[in-house]
Every structure is written in C-alpha cells, then in structure tokens.
C-alpha cells in the first residue's frame, strides 16, 4: 500500500500537471505511471527526478534498450519489485525477446554470485581501467 | 589481502591447469586474472564457475558489450571493488569510450536512487511485463 | 505470511508478558506490534532485542524524531516493507509533516545514488572525520 | 584508485569550472572534493548531480544536520567508504559531538539488525502511515 | 506475479523434463518448486543452475543442514521472500527445531548489525585467516 | 582509517576495562580485537553489543562452528572486509579446513545468485515453513 496518496493525473496543480504532461509526451504513453503519481506527493522531488530522468534516459552513446537493460539489472540486484516489473516491460516494448531476457537474467545472476565470491576471497584488483584519455 | 593463496598460473594440478589454459584461450589473454587464481584454491568451485561463465559470457541475443555492461552495473550496485575495476576495463576493451561509461554510470546512479524512492513510497506495480509468449 | 506464530498479547509466559507490558508502557501504545509478537516465538531474542531497543531509542544527544528518521532512512535503504511502514508512522506521530517526509525521501534517494557513483568512480577518501577528541 | 582522472580544480572547461566555483561558494569550502572532481570526467553527470544536491541539501523542514545525519546513515548502510568519511566529517562540522555520533551509529546498527529480523520473520505490516493529508 | 510463465511439470520439452525429473529424484520431492519452473522459461539457465546446485548442495565437508542454514542466512540478508520461505522449510525438514531457528535468526541479526558498525567505524582488519595450507 | 580512536586495552575507564577483560576471558584471547576497541569510543554501545554477542555466540542448539559459519556467510553477503577476515579466521580456529571453507563459499555464491534470479523472476512462495509447533 503506497505511503502517500497518488496524485490524480488530471490534477490542477500547475507544476505537477506540467511534469505529468511532459512524462506522457516524452514516453509516448497515455497514463502516468504510479511511481510519478506517488512522487508528486512531494512536488519538488517530482520535478528534480523527472528533469534528471529525462536528461539521462534518452539515446546517446548508449541506446535506449541498453539503458533500460541497465535499469533492469540494477533493479533486480536491488530486489525492487515495482522497478523490476516496470523495466522488464520496458525492455520488452523495446524489442528484447524472451531469449534476450533470459540472457540478461543469467548475467545478472552470475555476477551477483561472482561479486560475493570476490569479496569472500578478498582479491585485490589486478585489472584496471585506462584512466588517461 | 586475499583469504587464500593464489594458485600459480603454471601449476601442475591437471584440472586447474586445464581451466587456466581454457580461460586464457577463451578470453584471448596471456595471464590468468587473480579472481580465477584465487577460486582455484577450491578446484571444484573453479570448474563450476568457469563452466558457467563460459556458457553465459558469449555473444547471443545480447552482444558481449551489453553483457559486460550488465556485469559492470551489477558490480557497481554491489560495490565490488575488484569487479568494478575488472568489468570497467572489459567494456573499455570492447570499445565503450569515456562518454559511454559516463552514461552507464548516470543510469546506474539514477536507478539506485529510483529503486529506493519506489521502496520509500511503497508503490504497487502498475506496469507488468507480458508473460505469455 | 509470518514464518512463526505471533504470540498472543495476553500470553501467560511470564518473561514474554513482562516484555510485552514494558513495550506498551514505554511506547505508550495499547497493543504490541507484530514485530515483537513474532520475535516472542524466540523468547531469548525478544528479551535481548527489547533491552537493546529500549536503551538506544530514547532521547539523548539525538532526539526521538531524529532517531526515528535514521531508522526510516536505514529501512528504506534496506527495502524492509514492514519497517518502512512502521517507522514512517512513527515520524508522523512525532510531528514530521508531509513536506518533511518528502525531504527525507529526497535525501535518502540522493545518497543511494551518490554512494553508487562514488563506488563506480572508485574515489579515495579525501575528507576525514576528526578522530582525536 | 579512481577509475577516471580527477579534473583539475582550475580547469578551463567553462561548464565544469562554473560548477566547481558554485560548489566552493555554496559549501563555503576552498577546495573541490574528489567526488565532484571525479564526476567532472562526465560533465553532464556533474551538472545534473550538483543541481540536484544543491536543491536537496539546504535547510527546509529538516535542518542541515538532520540531512547530513540521513546521508551518513544511508552511507553506512551501503558501506560506502568515501561517503562515510565525508558525511561523518560533515556532521562533526555541523556540531554533532562524539556522543551524538555514537548514538547515530547505535541506531543505524540496531535497525540494520531489526530490518533483517523482520525479513526472517516475514511479518506483515500492522502499523501504517497516515496517507490522506 | 511471476515475470515468466511457469513451465508445466509434465512438459514435453526433453531437456526441461530431464532436469525436472532429476530435481524430483535428487531432492526426493514429488513436485517441482516454482523457482525451477520459472527458470525453465530460459532452458539454458535452468540446466546451468541445476547442474551447479546439484554439485554444491550435497553433503561434503559441510553436511546438508549446515548448507541449508547458510542458504537461509544469505537469503535473509538479501531479503529474498521466496528463498526465505523455501530454505526455512528445508532446515525444518532436516530437523532444526524452533529453538534452533531462533538461534539462527539471532546470529543473522547480530552480524547484520555488527557488519554495519564495523563499516561505520571504518576499522582495518587486525585478525586474518591463515592463508598457507 | 578508523573514524574513532581505538581505546587502549589497558584503559582505566572502569566500564570499558570490565568489558575488555570479559571479552578476553570469554573468547580466550590475549588481546582485544579492533572492533571492540573502536566500539569502546561509545561505551554505551560497547556494553550493549558485548552483552548481546556474549548471549548469542555460545553453543546452544547450534554449535559454535555453525554460528561462526552463519556470521561469515552474512559478512560475505554484506561485503564487510573486517568481518570477513575475522570470521574466516574464527571458522579456521574452530577446525574448518580449506575444503570446508571452499564449500561454504560455493554455497554463499550460489544463493546470492539464486536470490537475485528469484527476484528477477518475481516468483511467489510455494513452499512454506511449518508455523504451528
């Protein structure tokens, strides 16, 4: 049960309404997801979060599918039920089929395992990213 | 400091040596990363883990860069220092440039934030993946 | 569904009853929350946990509202549904209004994000607390 | 070892320099913390993160000490070494003495314990926040 | 709600059916748990995961009860509802009584607390395992 | 670097000294581990934590080796470097050999993987512990 009242999509609150309209237009969807309706209980958070999401979640060096795959991998690792459902639906809409989702899950599972093995073994890094460009 | 002695790359242990050789051949690298040398302290683990990694970490529906990106997103979310260094080096080798890494980090940060906001707000899922194929 | 039977508030078990009575008196509530009724399935745990909670959760250098805010921030970061509901109710009872809760959520979200960015960037500490008193 | 080159404080990059100057002015400090110098490797992230931090980390319904206490509680729960050092230094600067820090730690420890006990016991929420304002 | 369709126990898919039969024979149970039926949506994962589980979850230096206790301690620490229920049922079947489960919970709670206190205090290791055999 | 000054083992502070002496006597060790010397910066925490640890970490339904194995499994899952080193040393002292440690690690890795697969698949529990005694 949400800890706040979900704000109505057709609210008269001008700032919230502007964000809601922008969410629908940007994501090309016709209803506002509950995450944003709940965040709207705190209008300042809503604006900051949407500004940030809009800036980050658009195609760049990484395409949208890759970005949603990352969002899903993070959400599974954090065990966030709402987010797993939402981002899994997103990667499906972007065209990832069941076999692709199966591979994604396998990789997420594998590295949750290897991360903990690495900690248990307390291994020092021996492979480093290049730092100078 | 590792909690086990790293097994020498040139070990005479036949099973470990076979895995080490396969790791170098498969990954086209000329030394065995410390993760595998530490795992080799427990040869049964080593074999199981390598079999699994080899089966999962090859191009399929998802290409290698996407799989390494997932590995990196998971490792950052789990704060695994060894794994972050290693998988960041891997995505660089596969061609992701600094701007791409920057986008990856931004997405990982964003959803670690949104995952917790969703929990704080206790929102019920309203968007579901398609389940029937 | 709880993994243990919740112990009845009016149990005749003298040790459990004493803790239950103390919980109600200390917290000025007229029923025992399910957390304590479930813990009572293991009376030794119940006593240890209540002794500790009672000693820690009273006004000191930090007032009760700040302590409940910390409890809520931890519970959101750990995604504990029972605890989020319970501590959010507590901060409301102590007078934090909706705007205050919104700020709390924003700070929790922000630092869950920044914690992971700091890990992804593998930054060494450059700002240290003072250690000598 | 950071995974990016820390950007020099006196960089000529105009956007980065503007953020750096604003960080120093806002926080009343004379050098830019490594977190921001590392983030600056990805200037778009830097701007988004600073905009968000500046908006959230100012006195509102919650004062600055409470906000830094939340940041510290989150950082300890996430085991972020850089962040623990940095936010512990911040609460000290804001006047929290050693006894206060001890109480903060005790509360963080207590609820990391209780969160997991609640999960192990699989208790359903029985105390809910008020949702209608 | 599962994100995949659970595969029917009596599926004609030969590889899946072989794993399902082996699961029932190995675990001496007469129905396939939902975890495996869900994993079967991705047959390659199913095979890899079952091979690994079968190799690891058999008596060795550690007996089965100890291995299931570890599985339960990990699952509580990760707050995995499905896994907590399943492994708690397993330790009960293997003979751990309510008092034993209470001790297990107390230890899991205690070290989730102490782990975070150790992080908050940023203590350097002073006790090391023996590394040479 | 610790965030507090480690209290000297030979401190004159009577309460701290009493706990330190009891730690050495109970654990049959001749120096106080850094964890307890750091906690002693907050004497009230020290007493509460030691009282709790002493009550929980003694043989009961579960023997000491099993309890230390749980502590290690939790510490690896939480990636606590200090605690991993300390509890791994403890299980070694209690007689677990390298092969046993290897099995422990394998089980911890396996269920960190399976926990996340269960979350990704969003499976509802189908196996429940017995609740009535």
Short mmCIF file of C-alpha atoms in Angstrom, two decimals, chain B residues 2-79:
data_model
loop_
_atom_site.label_atom_id
_atom_site.label_comp_id
_atom_site.label_asym_id
_atom_site.label_seq_id
_atom_site.Cartn_x
_atom_site.Cartn_y
_atom_site.Cartn_z
CA UNK B 2 43.36 -12.44 -0.33
CA UNK B 3 41.99 -15.03 2.08
CA UNK B 4 43.55 -17.84 0.02
CA UNK B 5 46.87 -18.36 -1.70
CA UNK B 6 46.57 -17.51 -5.39
CA UNK B 7 47.36 -20.64 -7.39
CA UNK B 8 50.37 -20.26 -9.68
CA UNK B 9 49.49 -19.97 -13.36
CA UNK B 10 51.89 -22.77 -14.17
CA UNK B 11 50.53 -25.18 -11.60
CA UNK B 12 50.91 -28.90 -12.30
CA UNK B 13 47.40 -29.62 -10.97
CA UNK B 14 45.86 -31.04 -14.15
CA UNK B 15 42.25 -29.88 -13.64
CA UNK B 16 43.22 -26.38 -12.58
CA UNK B 17 45.74 -26.12 -15.41
CA UNK B 18 43.10 -27.16 -17.94
CA UNK B 19 40.74 -24.43 -16.71
CA UNK B 20 43.53 -21.83 -16.65
CA UNK B 21 44.50 -22.70 -20.23
CA UNK B 22 40.89 -22.50 -21.32
CA UNK B 23 40.43 -19.13 -19.62
CA UNK B 24 43.44 -17.71 -21.46
CA UNK B 25 42.38 -19.17 -24.80
CA UNK B 26 38.72 -18.17 -24.48
CA UNK B 27 39.38 -14.65 -23.28
CA UNK B 28 42.45 -14.22 -25.52
CA UNK B 29 44.56 -13.02 -22.62
CA UNK B 30 48.04 -14.13 -21.61
CA UNK B 31 47.68 -14.25 -17.86
CA UNK B 32 45.03 -15.64 -15.56
CA UNK B 33 43.18 -12.95 -13.59
CA UNK B 34 43.51 -13.12 -9.81
CA UNK B 35 39.83 -13.95 -9.41
CA UNK B 36 40.37 -17.31 -11.10
CA UNK B 37 43.71 -17.93 -9.39
CA UNK B 38 42.01 -17.40 -6.02
CA UNK B 39 38.98 -19.53 -6.90
CA UNK B 40 41.44 -22.29 -7.82
CA UNK B 41 42.16 -22.74 -4.12
CA UNK B 42 38.86 -24.63 -4.31
CA UNK B 43 39.19 -26.58 -7.58
CA UNK B 44 35.58 -27.77 -7.63
CA UNK B 45 34.33 -24.17 -7.39
CA UNK B 46 36.75 -23.14 -10.09
CA UNK B 47 35.43 -25.67 -12.57
CA UNK B 48 31.76 -24.94 -11.84
CA UNK B 49 32.25 -21.20 -12.05
CA UNK B 50 34.27 -21.27 -15.23
CA UNK B 51 31.83 -23.64 -16.94
CA UNK B 52 29.02 -21.29 -16.07
CA UNK B 53 30.86 -18.09 -17.02
CA UNK B 54 31.97 -19.56 -20.36
CA UNK B 55 28.41 -20.61 -21.19
CA UNK B 56 26.87 -17.27 -20.24
CA UNK B 57 29.51 -14.76 -21.32
CA UNK B 58 29.48 -15.32 -25.05
CA UNK B 59 27.57 -13.44 -27.71
CA UNK B 60 23.92 -14.49 -28.03
CA UNK B 61 20.81 -12.36 -28.22
CA UNK B 62 22.86 -9.85 -26.26
CA UNK B 63 26.32 -8.97 -27.55
CA UNK B 64 29.44 -9.09 -25.39
CA UNK B 65 29.50 -5.35 -24.75
CA UNK B 66 25.94 -5.40 -23.41
CA UNK B 67 26.77 -8.40 -21.22
CA UNK B 68 29.83 -6.67 -19.78
CA UNK B 69 27.77 -3.52 -19.24
CA UNK B 70 25.31 -5.59 -17.20
CA UNK B 71 28.20 -7.12 -15.25
CA UNK B 72 29.51 -3.65 -14.50
CA UNK B 73 26.09 -2.28 -13.48
CA UNK B 74 25.64 -5.21 -11.08
CA UNK B 75 29.16 -4.82 -9.68
CA UNK B 76 28.70 -1.10 -9.02
CA UNK B 77 25.34 -1.72 -7.36
CA UNK B 78 27.02 -4.35 -5.15
CA UNK B 79 30.05 -2.09 -4.54
#
